[in-house]
Coordinates of C-alpha atoms and ligand atoms in Angstrom, one line a residue:
X1378 CA 2.5 31.6 -13.5
X1379 CA 2.3 28.9 -10.9
X1380 CA -0.5 26.3 -11.0
X1381 CA -2.4 24.8 -8.0
X1382 CA -4.6 21.8 -8.2
X1383 CA -7.2 21.7 -5.5
X1384 CA -9.1 18.5 -5.0
X1385 CA -12.4 18.4 -3.0
X1386 CA -13.7 15.0 -1.8
X1387 CA -17.3 13.9 -1.6
X1388 CA -18.1 15.4 1.8
X1389 CA -16.5 18.7 0.8
X1390 CA -18.9 19.1 -2.1
X1391 CA -21.9 17.4 -0.5
X1392 CA -24.3 20.4 -0.7
X1393 CA -24.5 23.5 -2.9
X1394 CA -23.4 25.5 0.1
X1395 CA -20.2 23.4 0.4
X1396 CA -19.7 23.7 -3.3
X1397 CA -19.8 27.5 -2.9
X1398 CA -17.3 27.4 -0.2
X1399 CA -15.0 25.2 -2.3
X1400 CA -15.5 27.6 -5.2
X1401 CA -14.4 30.5 -2.9
X1402 CA -11.2 28.7 -2.0
X1403 CA -10.3 28.3 -5.7
X1404 CA -11.2 32.0 -6.4
X1405 CA -9.0 33.1 -3.5
X1406 CA -6.0 31.1 -4.8
X1407 CA -6.6 32.6 -8.3
X1408 CA -6.7 36.1 -6.8
X1409 CA -3.4 35.4 -5.1
X1410 CA -1.9 35.0 -8.5
X1411 CA -2.2 31.3 -9.3
X1412 CA -3.8 29.4 -12.1
X1413 CA -6.3 27.0 -10.5
X1414 CA -7.5 23.5 -11.5
X1415 CA -10.1 22.0 -9.2
X1416 CA -10.7 18.3 -9.1
X1417 CA -14.0 17.3 -7.6
X1418 CA -15.6 14.1 -6.4
X1419 CA -19.2 13.1 -6.6
X1420 CA -21.4 14.9 -4.1
X1421 CA -21.5 13.2 -0.6
X1422 CA -22.3 9.5 -0.9
X1423 CA -23.6 9.7 -4.4
X1424 CA -21.2 7.1 -5.7
X1425 CA -22.4 4.6 -3.1
X1426 CA -26.0 5.4 -4.1
X1427 CA -25.2 4.7 -7.7
X1428 CA -23.6 1.4 -6.8
X1429 CA -26.6 0.4 -4.7
X1430 CA -28.9 1.2 -7.7
X1431 CA -27.0 -1.0 -10.0
X1432 CA -27.1 -3.8 -7.4
X1433 CA -30.9 -3.5 -7.2
X1434 CA -30.8 -4.8 -10.8
X1435 CA -28.1 -7.4 -10.7
X1436 CA -25.4 -8.8 -8.4
X1437 CA -22.5 -8.4 -10.8
X1438 CA -23.3 -5.6 -13.2
X1439 CA -21.1 -5.4 -16.4
X1440 CA -18.0 -3.4 -15.5
X1441 CA -18.3 -1.2 -18.5
X1442 CA -21.8 -0.1 -17.6
X1443 CA -20.8 0.4 -14.0
X1444 CA -18.2 2.9 -15.1
X1445 CA -20.6 4.6 -17.3
X1446 CA -23.0 4.9 -14.3
X1447 CA -20.4 5.9 -11.6
X1448 CA -18.8 8.6 -13.8
X1449 CA -22.1 10.5 -13.7
X1450 CA -21.6 11.4 -10.1
X1451 CA -18.6 13.6 -10.9
X1452 CA -20.3 15.0 -13.9
X1453 CA -23.0 16.5 -11.7
X1454 CA -20.5 18.0 -9.3
X1455 CA -18.2 19.6 -11.9
X1456 CA -21.1 21.3 -13.5
X1457 CA -22.4 22.7 -10.2
X1458 CA -19.0 23.8 -9.2
X1459 CA -18.5 25.7 -12.4
X1460 CA -21.9 27.3 -11.9
X1461 CA -20.9 28.3 -8.3
X1462 CA -17.8 30.0 -9.6
X1463 CA -19.7 31.8 -12.4
X1464 CA -22.3 32.9 -9.8
X1465 CA -19.5 34.5 -7.8
X1466 CA -18.5 36.5 -10.9
X1467 CA -15.5 34.5 -12.1
X1468 CA -14.8 32.4 -15.2
X1469 CA -14.9 28.6 -15.0
X1470 CA -15.2 25.7 -17.3
X1471 CA -15.9 22.1 -16.3
X1472 CA -14.4 19.1 -18.1
X1473 CA -15.0 15.4 -17.9
X1474 CA -12.0 13.0 -17.9
X1475 CA -12.6 12.5 -21.6
X1476 CA -12.7 16.2 -22.4
X1477 CA -9.4 16.7 -20.6
X1478 CA -7.9 13.8 -22.5
X1479 CA -7.2 11.5 -19.6
X1480 CA -6.5 8.3 -21.5
X1481 CA -6.6 5.1 -19.6
X1482 CA -6.4 1.4 -20.3
X1483 CA -9.7 -0.5 -20.5
X1484 CA -9.6 -2.2 -17.1
X1485 CA -13.1 -0.9 -16.1
X1486 CA -13.4 -0.2 -12.4
X1487 CA -9.6 0.0 -11.9
X1488 CA -8.3 1.7 -15.0
X1489 CA -4.7 3.0 -15.1
X1490 CA -3.8 6.3 -16.7
X1491 CA -1.8 6.0 -19.9
X1492 CA -1.5 9.7 -20.8
X1493 CA -3.0 13.1 -20.0
X1494 CA -3.0 16.0 -22.5
X1495 CA -2.5 19.4 -21.0
X1496 CA -3.2 21.6 -24.0
X1497 CA -6.9 22.2 -23.4
X1498 CA -6.5 22.8 -19.7
X1499 CA -3.6 25.1 -20.2
X1500 CA -5.4 27.2 -22.8
X1501 CA -8.5 27.6 -20.6
X1502 CA -6.2 28.6 -17.6
X1503 CA -4.4 31.1 -19.8
X1504 CA -7.8 32.6 -20.7
X1505 CA -8.4 33.3 -17.0
X1506 CA -10.7 30.3 -16.3
X1507 CA -10.7 28.1 -13.2
X1508 CA -10.7 24.6 -14.7
X1509 CA -12.9 22.1 -13.0
X1510 CA -11.9 18.5 -13.7
X1511 CA -14.1 15.5 -13.0
X1512 CA -12.2 13.2 -10.6
X1513 CA -11.8 9.4 -10.9
X1514 CA -12.6 9.0 -14.6
X1515 CA -10.9 8.7 -18.0
X1516 CA -11.5 7.3 -21.4
X1517 CA -10.0 4.3 -23.2
X1518 CA -8.9 3.9 -26.8
X1519 CA -12.4 3.0 -27.9
X1520 CA -14.0 6.1 -26.2
X1521 CA -15.4 4.0 -23.4
X1522 CA -15.7 5.8 -20.1
X1523 CA -13.5 4.3 -17.4
X1524 CA -13.0 4.9 -13.7
X1525 CA -9.8 4.6 -11.7
X1526 CA -11.3 2.7 -8.7
X1527 CA -13.0 3.9 -5.6
X1528 CA -11.3 7.0 -4.0
X1529 CA -9.6 7.6 -7.4
X1530 CA -10.2 11.4 -7.5
X1531 CA -7.0 11.8 -5.5
X1532 CA -5.2 10.0 -8.3
X1533 CA -6.8 12.4 -10.9
X1534 CA -5.7 15.4 -8.8
X1535 CA -2.1 14.3 -8.2
X1536 CA -1.6 13.1 -11.8
X1537 CA -2.9 16.5 -13.1
X1538 CA -0.5 18.3 -10.8
X1539 CA 2.3 16.1 -12.0
X1540 CA 1.7 16.9 -15.7
X1541 CA 1.0 20.5 -15.1
X1542 CA 4.0 21.0 -12.8
X1543 CA 1.6 22.1 -10.1
X1544 CA 1.3 22.0 -6.4
X1545 CA -1.5 19.8 -5.1
X1546 CA -3.9 20.5 -2.3
X1547 CA -6.3 17.7 -1.1
X1548 CA -9.3 19.1 0.8
X1549 CA -11.2 16.5 2.8
X1550 CA -13.2 16.0 6.0
X1551 CA -10.3 15.7 8.5
X1552 CA -7.4 18.0 9.3
X1553 CA -4.8 16.0 7.5
X1554 CA -3.0 12.7 7.7
X1555 CA -3.2 11.2 11.2
X1556 CA -1.2 8.5 13.0
X1557 CA -4.2 6.2 12.4
X1558 CA -7.8 6.7 11.1
X1559 CA -9.1 9.4 13.6
X1560 CA -12.6 7.9 13.3
X1561 CA -11.3 4.6 14.6
X1562 CA -8.6 5.6 17.0
X1563 CA -9.9 8.7 18.8
X1564 CA -6.5 9.6 20.2
X1565 CA -4.8 9.5 16.8
X1566 CA -2.7 12.6 16.1
X1567 CA -2.4 14.7 13.0
X1568 CA 1.2 14.7 11.7
X1569 CA 2.7 17.8 10.1
X1570 CA 4.7 15.9 7.5
X1571 CA 4.7 12.4 6.1
X1572 CA 7.0 10.9 3.5
X1573 CA 5.9 9.4 0.2
X1574 CA 7.0 6.0 1.3
X1575 CA 5.2 6.1 4.6
X1576 CA 2.0 7.4 3.0
X1577 CA 2.3 4.8 0.2
X1578 CA 2.4 2.0 2.8
X1579 CA -0.2 3.5 5.0
X1580 CA -2.6 4.1 2.1
X1581 CA -2.2 0.6 0.8
X1582 CA -2.5 -0.9 4.3
X1583 CA -5.9 0.7 4.8
X1584 CA -5.5 4.4 5.6
X1585 CA -8.3 5.5 3.3
X1586 CA -7.4 9.2 3.5
X1587 CA -5.4 9.0 0.2
X1588 CA -5.9 6.7 -2.8
X1589 CA -2.6 4.8 -2.8
X1590 CA -2.1 5.2 -6.5
X1591 CA -2.1 9.0 -6.1
X1592 CA 0.9 8.7 -3.9
X1593 CA 2.7 6.6 -6.5
X1594 CA 2.2 9.5 -8.9
X1595 CA 3.3 12.0 -6.2
X1596 CA 6.5 10.0 -5.5
X1597 CA 7.3 9.4 -9.2
X1598 CA 6.9 13.0 -10.2
X1599 CA 7.9 14.5 -6.8
X1600 CA 4.7 16.4 -6.4
X1601 CA 4.2 17.8 -2.8
X1602 CA 0.7 17.0 -1.6
X1603 CA -0.9 19.1 1.0
X1604 CA -3.8 17.4 2.8
X1605 CA -6.2 19.8 4.5
X1606 CA -9.6 20.2 6.0
X1607 CA -12.1 21.8 3.6
X1608 CA -14.2 23.4 6.4
X1609 CA -11.5 24.6 8.8
X1610 CA -8.4 26.6 7.9
X1611 CA -5.8 24.4 9.6
X1612 CA -2.2 23.7 8.7
X1613 CA -2.8 20.2 7.3
X1614 CA -0.2 17.6 6.4
X1615 CA 2.5 17.9 3.7
X1616 CA 3.3 14.6 1.9
X1617 CA 6.7 14.9 0.3
X1618 CA 10.2 13.4 0.7
X1619 CA 10.2 14.7 4.3
X1620 CA 9.0 12.8 7.3
X1621 CA 7.7 14.3 10.5
X1622 CA 10.3 12.3 12.5
X1623 CA 12.6 10.1 10.4
X1624 CA 14.1 8.6 13.5
X1625 CA 10.9 7.3 14.7
X1626 CA 10.5 3.5 14.5
X1627 CA 6.8 3.7 14.0
X1628 CA 5.0 6.7 12.7
X1629 CA 1.5 5.4 11.7
X1630 CA -0.8 2.5 12.0
X1631 CA -3.6 1.2 9.8
X1632 CA -6.1 -1.6 9.7
X1633 CA -7.7 -3.5 6.8
X1634 CA -10.8 -5.1 8.2
X1635 CA -12.0 -7.4 5.4
X1636 CA -9.2 -9.8 4.7
X1637 CA -9.3 -13.6 4.0
X1638 CA -6.4 -16.0 4.4
X1639 CA -5.7 -19.0 2.2
X1640 CA -3.2 -21.6 3.4
X1641 CA -1.7 -24.2 1.1
X1642 CA 0.1 -27.0 3.1
X1643 CA 2.5 -29.6 1.7
X1644 CA 3.5 -27.6 -1.3
X1645 CA 6.3 -29.3 -3.2
X1646 CA 9.3 -27.1 -2.3
X1647 CA 10.8 -26.8 -5.8
X1648 CA 11.4 -24.0 -8.2
X1649 CA 8.2 -22.8 -9.9
X1650 CA 5.7 -23.7 -7.2
X1651 CA 5.1 -20.1 -6.1
X1652 CA 5.1 -18.9 -9.6
X1653 CA 2.4 -21.4 -10.6
X1654 CA 0.2 -20.5 -7.7
X1655 CA 0.5 -16.7 -7.9
X1656 CA 0.4 -16.3 -11.6
X1657 CA -2.9 -18.3 -11.7
X1658 CA -4.4 -15.9 -9.1
X1659 CA -3.1 -12.9 -11.0
X1660 CA -4.7 -14.1 -14.2
X1661 CA -8.0 -14.0 -12.4
X1662 CA -7.3 -10.3 -11.7
X1663 CA -7.0 -10.8 -8.0
X1664 CA -4.4 -8.9 -6.0
X1665 CA -2.7 -11.0 -3.4
X1666 CA -1.6 -9.1 -0.3
X1667 CA 0.4 -10.7 2.5
X1668 CA 2.4 -13.7 1.2
X1669 CA 4.2 -16.0 3.6
X1670 CA 6.2 -19.0 2.6
X1671 CA 8.0 -21.1 5.2
X1672 CA 11.4 -22.5 4.7
X1673 CA 10.5 -26.0 3.6
X1674 CA 11.1 -29.2 5.5
X1675 CA 11.1 -32.7 4.0
X1676 CA 10.8 -31.2 0.5
X1677 CA 7.5 -29.6 1.4
X1678 CA 6.7 -26.0 2.2
X1679 CA 3.6 -24.1 3.3
X1680 CA 2.3 -21.0 1.6
X1681 CA -0.2 -18.6 3.1
X1682 CA -1.5 -15.5 1.6
X1683 CA -4.3 -13.0 2.1
X1684 CA -6.8 -11.5 -0.4
X1685 CA -9.7 -9.1 0.1
X1686 CA -12.6 -11.1 1.6
X1687 CA -14.7 -10.3 -1.5
X1688 CA -12.1 -12.1 -3.6
X1689 CA -11.9 -15.3 -1.5
X1690 CA -14.4 -17.3 -3.6
X1691 CA -12.8 -16.5 -7.0
X1692 CA -9.3 -17.1 -5.4
X1693 CA -10.3 -20.6 -4.3
X1694 CA -11.8 -21.4 -7.7
X1695 CA -8.6 -20.1 -9.4
X1696 CA -6.1 -22.2 -7.2
X1697 CA -8.0 -25.5 -7.2
X1698 CA -6.6 -26.7 -10.5
X1699 CA -3.1 -25.8 -9.3
X1700 CA -3.6 -27.6 -6.1
X1701 CA -4.3 -30.8 -8.1
X1702 CA -1.6 -30.2 -10.6
X1703 CA 1.2 -29.6 -8.1
X1704 CA 0.0 -32.3 -5.7
X1705 CA -0.5 -29.8 -2.9
X1706 CA -1.6 -31.7 0.2
X1707 CA -4.2 -29.4 1.6
X1708 CA -5.9 -26.1 1.1
X1709 CA -7.7 -24.2 3.9
X1710 CA -9.0 -20.7 4.3
X1711 CA -10.3 -18.4 6.9
X1712 CA -12.5 -15.4 6.2
X1713 CA -13.0 -13.5 9.4
X1714 CA -9.5 -11.9 9.7
X1715 CA -8.1 -8.4 9.6
X1716 CA -4.7 -7.0 9.0
X1717 CA -3.2 -4.5 11.4
X1718 CA 0.0 -2.8 10.3
X1719 CA 2.5 -0.3 11.6
X1720 CA 4.7 1.9 9.3
X1721 CA 7.8 4.0 10.0
X1722 CA 10.8 4.9 7.9
X1723 CA 13.1 4.7 11.0
X1724 CA 12.1 1.1 11.5
X1725 CA 14.9 -0.5 9.5
X1726 CA 17.6 1.1 11.8
X1727 CA 16.1 0.1 15.1
X1728 CA 15.9 -3.2 16.9
X1729 CA 13.0 -3.9 19.2
X1730 CA 10.2 -2.5 17.1
X1731 CA 8.6 -5.8 16.2
X1732 CA 8.8 -7.4 19.7
X1733 CA 7.1 -4.3 21.2
X1734 CA 4.3 -4.7 18.7
X1735 CA 3.9 -8.4 19.4
X1736 CA 4.0 -7.9 23.2
X1737 CA 1.4 -5.2 23.0
X1738 CA -0.9 -7.6 21.1
X1739 CA -0.1 -10.5 23.5
X1740 CA -1.1 -8.3 26.5
X1741 CA -4.5 -7.9 24.9
X1742 CA -4.7 -11.6 24.4
X1743 CA -4.7 -11.2 20.7
X1744 CA -3.4 -14.1 18.7
X1745 CA -1.3 -13.4 15.6
X1746 CA -2.1 -15.7 12.6
X1747 CA 0.4 -14.3 10.2
X1748 CA 3.3 -11.8 10.3
X1749 CA 5.0 -10.1 7.4
X1750 CA 7.5 -7.4 7.6
X1751 CA 9.4 -5.1 5.2
X1752 CA 11.9 -2.4 5.7
X1753 CA 9.3 0.1 6.8
X1754 CA 6.3 -1.9 7.9
X1755 CA 5.1 -4.8 10.0
X1756 CA 1.7 -6.4 9.3
X1757 CA 0.0 -9.0 11.4
X1758 CA -3.2 -10.9 10.7
X1759 CA -5.6 -11.2 13.6
X1760 CA -9.2 -12.3 14.1
X1761 CA -11.5 -9.6 12.9
X1762 CA -13.3 -9.3 16.2
X1763 CA -10.0 -8.3 17.8
X1764 CA -8.9 -5.9 15.1
X1765 CA -10.0 -2.7 16.9
X1766 CA -8.3 -3.8 20.1
X1767 CA -5.2 -4.5 18.1
X1768 CA -5.0 -1.1 16.4
X1769 CA -5.5 0.6 19.8
X1770 CA -2.8 -1.6 21.4
X1771 CA -0.2 -0.8 18.8
X1772 CA -1.1 2.9 18.6
X1773 CA -0.6 3.1 22.4
X1774 CA 2.6 1.1 22.6
X1775 CA 4.4 3.3 20.1
X1776 CA 2.9 6.4 21.8
X1777 CA 1.7 7.7 18.4
X1778 CA -0.5 10.2 20.1
X1779 CA 2.6 12.0 21.3
X1780 CA 5.0 14.0 19.2
X1781 CA 8.7 13.5 19.7
X1782 CA 10.1 16.7 21.0
X1783 CA 13.6 15.8 19.8
X1784 CA 12.6 15.1 16.2
X1785 CA 14.7 16.8 13.5
X1786 CA 12.5 19.7 12.3
X1787 CA 11.2 19.4 8.8
X1788 CA 13.0 22.6 7.8
X1789 CA 16.4 21.0 8.5
X1790 CA 15.8 17.9 6.6
X1791 CA 17.2 17.4 3.2
X1792 CA 14.5 17.6 0.6
X1793 CA 15.1 16.1 -2.8
X1794 CA 15.0 18.6 -5.6
X1795 CA 11.8 19.2 -7.4
X1796 CA 11.2 17.5 -10.8
X1797 CA 11.3 19.7 -13.8
X1798 CA 7.8 19.7 -15.2
X1799 CA 9.1 19.5 -18.8
X1800 CA 10.9 16.3 -17.9
X1801 CA 7.7 15.0 -16.3
X1802 CA 5.8 15.9 -19.4
X1803 CA 8.2 13.9 -21.5
X1804 CA 7.3 10.9 -19.5
X1805 CA 3.6 11.3 -20.1
X1806 CA 3.5 8.1 -22.0
X1807 CA 2.9 5.2 -19.7
X1808 CA 2.2 7.5 -16.7
X1809 CA 1.2 4.6 -14.4
X1810 CA 3.5 2.1 -15.9
X1811 CA 5.6 0.0 -13.7
X1812 CA 8.8 1.8 -12.6
X1813 CA 11.5 -0.2 -11.1
X1814 CA 14.3 1.8 -9.6
X1815 CA 16.7 -0.8 -8.2
X1816 CA 17.5 -4.5 -8.1
X1817 CA 19.8 -5.4 -5.3
X1818 CA 21.4 -8.1 -3.4
X1819 CA 22.1 -8.3 0.3
X1820 CA 24.6 -11.0 1.2
X1821 CA 24.9 -10.3 4.9
X1822 CA 22.0 -12.4 6.2
X1823 CA 21.3 -15.8 7.7
X1824 CA 17.9 -17.3 8.1
X1825 CA 16.4 -19.1 11.0
X1826 CA 13.3 -21.2 11.0
X1827 CA 11.4 -22.5 14.0
X1828 CA 8.8 -25.1 13.1
X1829 CA 5.9 -26.4 15.2
X1830 CA 5.5 -23.7 17.8
X1831 CA 2.2 -23.5 19.8
X1832 CA -0.1 -21.0 18.2
X1833 CA -1.0 -19.0 21.3
X1834 CA -0.7 -15.3 22.1
X1835 CA 2.7 -14.0 23.1
X1836 CA 5.0 -16.5 21.4
X1837 CA 6.4 -14.1 18.8
X1838 CA 6.7 -11.4 21.5
X1839 CA 8.7 -13.7 23.8
X1840 CA 11.1 -14.8 21.1
X1841 CA 11.8 -11.4 19.6
X1842 CA 12.1 -9.7 23.0
X1843 CA 14.8 -12.1 23.9
X1844 CA 16.5 -11.7 20.6
X1845 CA 16.3 -7.9 20.9
X1846 CA 17.8 -8.0 24.4
X1847 CA 20.9 -9.4 22.8
X1848 CA 21.0 -6.4 20.5
X1849 CA 20.4 -8.7 17.5
X1850 CA 18.7 -6.9 14.7
X1851 CA 16.0 -9.0 13.0
X1852 CA 15.4 -8.1 9.4
X1853 CA 12.6 -10.1 7.6
X1854 CA 10.1 -11.9 9.8
X1855 CA 7.4 -14.2 8.5
X1856 CA 5.1 -16.3 10.6
X1857 CA 2.5 -18.6 9.3
X1858 CA 0.0 -20.8 10.9
X1859 CA -1.5 -24.1 9.9
X1860 CA -5.2 -24.7 10.4
X1861 CA -5.9 -28.1 11.8
X1862 CA -2.5 -28.4 13.6
X1863 CA -2.7 -25.5 16.1
X1864 CA 0.9 -25.0 15.3
X1865 CA 2.7 -22.1 13.8
X1866 CA 6.1 -21.6 12.2
X1867 CA 8.3 -18.6 12.4
X1868 CA 11.2 -17.7 10.0
X1869 CA 13.3 -14.7 10.1
X1870 CA 16.7 -13.3 9.0
X1871 CA 19.5 -11.9 11.1
X1872 CA 23.0 -10.8 10.3
X1873 CA 25.3 -13.8 9.6
X1874 CA 27.5 -12.9 12.5
X1875 CA 24.5 -13.2 14.8
X1876 CA 23.2 -16.5 13.8
X1877 CA 24.8 -18.6 16.4
X1878 CA 23.9 -16.3 19.2
X1879 CA 20.3 -16.2 18.0
X1880 CA 20.1 -20.0 17.8
X1881 CA 21.4 -20.1 21.4
X1882 CA 18.7 -17.7 22.5
X1883 CA 16.0 -19.8 21.0
X1884 CA 17.3 -23.0 22.5
X1885 CA 17.4 -21.4 25.9
X1886 CA 13.8 -20.4 25.5
X1887 CA 12.7 -24.0 24.6
X1888 CA 11.1 -24.6 28.0
X1889 CA 9.0 -21.5 27.7
X1890 CA 8.4 -21.7 23.9
X1891 CA 8.5 -25.4 22.9
X1892 CA 9.0 -26.1 19.3
X1893 CA 9.3 -29.2 17.1
X1894 CA 12.3 -28.2 15.0
X1895 CA 14.9 -25.5 14.8
X1896 CA 16.9 -25.0 11.6
X1897 CA 19.0 -22.3 10.1
X1898 CA 20.8 -21.4 6.9
X1899 CA 24.0 -19.6 7.8
X1900 CA 24.3 -17.8 4.5
X1901 CA 21.3 -16.7 2.6
X1902 CA 20.9 -13.9 0.0
X1903 CA 18.2 -11.4 -0.1
X1904 CA 17.3 -10.3 -3.6
X1905 CA 15.1 -7.2 -3.8
X1906 CA 13.3 -5.4 -6.5
X1907 CA 12.4 -1.8 -5.6
X1908 CA 10.2 0.6 -7.3
X1909 CA 6.9 2.3 -7.2
X1910 CA 3.5 0.7 -6.9
X1911 CA 4.7 -2.9 -6.7
X1912 CA 1.6 -4.1 -5.0
X1913 CA -0.8 -2.7 -7.5
X1914 CA 1.3 -4.1 -10.3
X1915 CA 0.8 -7.7 -9.2
X1916 CA 3.0 -8.7 -12.0
X1917 CA 6.2 -7.8 -10.2
X1918 CA 6.2 -10.6 -7.7
X1919 CA 5.1 -13.0 -10.5
X1920 CA 7.8 -11.9 -12.8
X1921 CA 10.3 -12.4 -10.0
X1922 CA 9.1 -15.9 -9.2
X1923 CA 8.9 -16.9 -12.8
X1924 CA 12.3 -15.8 -13.8
X1925 CA 13.9 -17.3 -10.7
X1926 CA 12.1 -20.5 -11.2
X1927 CA 13.2 -20.7 -14.8
X1928 CA 16.8 -20.2 -13.6
X1929 CA 16.3 -23.1 -11.3
X1930 CA 16.4 -21.1 -8.0
X1931 CA 14.5 -22.1 -4.9
X1932 CA 12.9 -19.3 -2.9
X1933 CA 13.1 -19.8 0.8
X1934 CA 11.2 -16.7 2.0
X1935 CA 9.2 -14.0 0.4
X1936 CA 8.0 -10.6 1.6
X1937 CA 6.3 -7.8 -0.2
X1938 CA 5.6 -4.1 0.3
X1939 CA 4.4 -1.2 -1.8
X1940 CA 8.0 -0.3 -2.6
X1941 CA 9.9 -3.5 -2.5
X1942 CA 9.5 -7.2 -3.1
X1943 CA 12.2 -9.4 -1.4
X1944 CA 13.0 -13.0 -1.8
X1945 CA 15.5 -15.0 0.2
X1946 CA 17.5 -17.7 -1.6
X1947 CA 20.5 -19.8 -0.6
X1948 CA 23.7 -17.7 -0.9
X1949 CA 25.2 -20.1 -3.4
X1950 CA 22.5 -18.8 -5.8
X1951 CA 23.0 -15.1 -5.1
X1952 CA 24.9 -14.1 -8.2
X1953 CA 22.7 -16.1 -10.6
X1954 CA 19.6 -14.7 -8.9
X1955 CA 20.8 -11.1 -9.2
X1956 CA 21.6 -11.5 -12.9
X1957 CA 18.3 -13.3 -13.6
X1958 CA 16.3 -10.5 -12.0
X1959 CA 18.3 -7.8 -13.8
X1960 CA 17.5 -9.4 -17.1
X1961 CA 13.9 -10.1 -16.2
X1962 CA 13.3 -6.4 -15.4
X1963 CA 15.6 -4.9 -18.0
X1964 CA 12.7 -3.3 -19.9
X1965 CA 11.3 -1.4 -16.9
X1966 CA 14.3 -0.4 -14.9
X1967 CA 14.7 3.4 -14.5
X1968 CA 17.2 5.1 -12.3
X1969 CA 15.8 7.1 -9.4
X1970 CA 15.5 10.8 -10.0
Ligands
LIG2726 P1 -12.8 12.3 0.6 O1 -14.2 12.1 0.3 O2 -12.4 13.7 1.0 O3 -11.8 11.8 -0.4 P2 -12.2 10.0 2.3 O4 -13.4 9.5 3.1 O5 -11.8 9.3 1.1 O6 -12.5 11.6 2.0 O7 -10.9 10.2 3.2 C1 -11.0 10.8 4.4 C2 -11.2 9.8 5.5 O8 -10.1 9.0 5.6 C3 -11.3 10.4 6.9 O9 -12.6 10.8 7.2 C4 -10.8 9.3 7.8 O10 -11.9 8.6 8.5 C5 -10.1 8.3 6.9 N1 -8.8 8.0 7.3 C6 -8.3 6.7 7.3 N2 -7.0 6.7 7.8 C7 -6.7 8.0 8.0 C8 -5.5 8.6 8.4 N3 -4.4 7.9 8.8 N4 -5.5 10.0 8.5 C9 -6.6 10.7 8.2 N5 -7.7 10.1 7.8 C10 -7.8 8.8 7.7
LIG2727 N1 -16.6 9.4 -6.2 C1 -15.6 8.3 -6.2 C2 -15.8 7.5 -5.0 O1 -16.6 7.7 -4.1 C3 -14.2 8.8 -6.4 C4 -13.7 9.6 -5.2 O2 -14.5 10.2 -4.4 O3 -12.5 9.8 -5.1 O4 -15.1 6.5 -4.8
LIG2728 MG1 -11.0 9.9 -0.8

């Protein structure tokens, strides 16, 4: 018999009335012949209320006690949901994370799932019960209650669907996944389909509709996820291997408001510097987000990165000793910044996506502090008070409110085959462990670096428009900005055959866009590690930096995304670099399904 997991978020179980309506949905699915597992969140804003209570007592409550406290929210709603089902004349049993057997590590507040036992749930389902599972919680080896991080009930739902070989429905307070947060961008449009990769990026870039780790599970175990409105019977959005419009350069936009930037200037440009910096930050349990490293000049490079604002103070504490140890000239930071990103799986095949984004921002007089790109996303860092204008500007320029009438219909797209639940169950051990699918080398690129450009709106737009006009496809772009100097630097890669033409374009632009120095490396190699959940496993970038440093390789450029970390090195080091990474990740590499 087929199993459906139905997850109801906080607003969808905010009152007993809403709980009854959720219960009816589950009963209906059961009557249609499915076995049903419900995953419920805490009622309404109950988790926030519990957090506030803890903070009335202390600023930084012990993480273990916090998890003990927060898990109670879901315990209330599972019991009430079971009662609602019983009151409607059906059989239901509620279970906490521990009772299901959701084993996690002991990272309180952001625990990762190690294994899930299905026996008890399956037996209850076979006995005709609707099983109601508490979202967002698990138990560690020592029987401590753990939580998976805010929004983590989505991850509970998708992981249960994965191990039960079930379909997954996510009921929430909007109609599905939109091109941007519909509460922020009023003209955002609901999409019919979105691919795992697009959703992974969007979720990690600020689209709070799905917990990003839930999409890692969905992708890893090929679980189709159907996001729907709990109060209106609409079509919703299917998250699977299929995209609404794979040809579209940009399919969604997102903003993360509370970012902080740290810039290290005058970093000795030698193997091991990035490793020393980022491994120290990782040891402090801080996840670094955008990382930008300039191609160095005079043996010194500049590294900028962002962290969540709330992690700024501990980050500065953590890097201070390294600043002294490496002899880094200066460290500066800025707290009032936000990250605005666009995502699209068609982006890699198109030229002219980035320059349209940069031009749209320039037209709103928005200055870009940092740029990072990956195959399927472009992120820029802007002043926080311009973040809303920025997301509107990019949403408009890519006409995200309009559907493309020529898009290949979802039905005609090639879906990858579903995963055999038995095979998924065999992989129960280490459910959320790192999974690297590919280590690759691209030896077709050259890098160009422009140092000392005025840091004013429109510079990136002007440069990349001119480059795109020549039909030159730009791959990686990074821009960093130095406090104190009002100057920015821009590095990017193009096909080796295009490097001379690109340099010419930039030289021709010099009167419009003055710069201090233009340099290029006609043959660089891009080494990439691809997999699932690379950002939440901060260790990936560190492991790359560390192994490359030990092999004596110097990294020229870095960029990161949810599904891939790329580093650019000189082409003469390509073969050694590839071999080094293969060895460094030998224990975690798994072929794609
Ligand atoms: P739940 O309590 O059901 O888990 P959440 O508040 O976690 O609900 O997620 C739903 C919210 O996500 C929506 O109300 C919406 O404001 C926000 N959101 C952010 N980005 C998007 C997006 N791209 N599409 C849909 N909703 C989004
Ligand atoms: N109740 C938890 C939270 O508010 C988990 C969830 O809703 O997904 O973060
Ligand atoms: Mg949620």
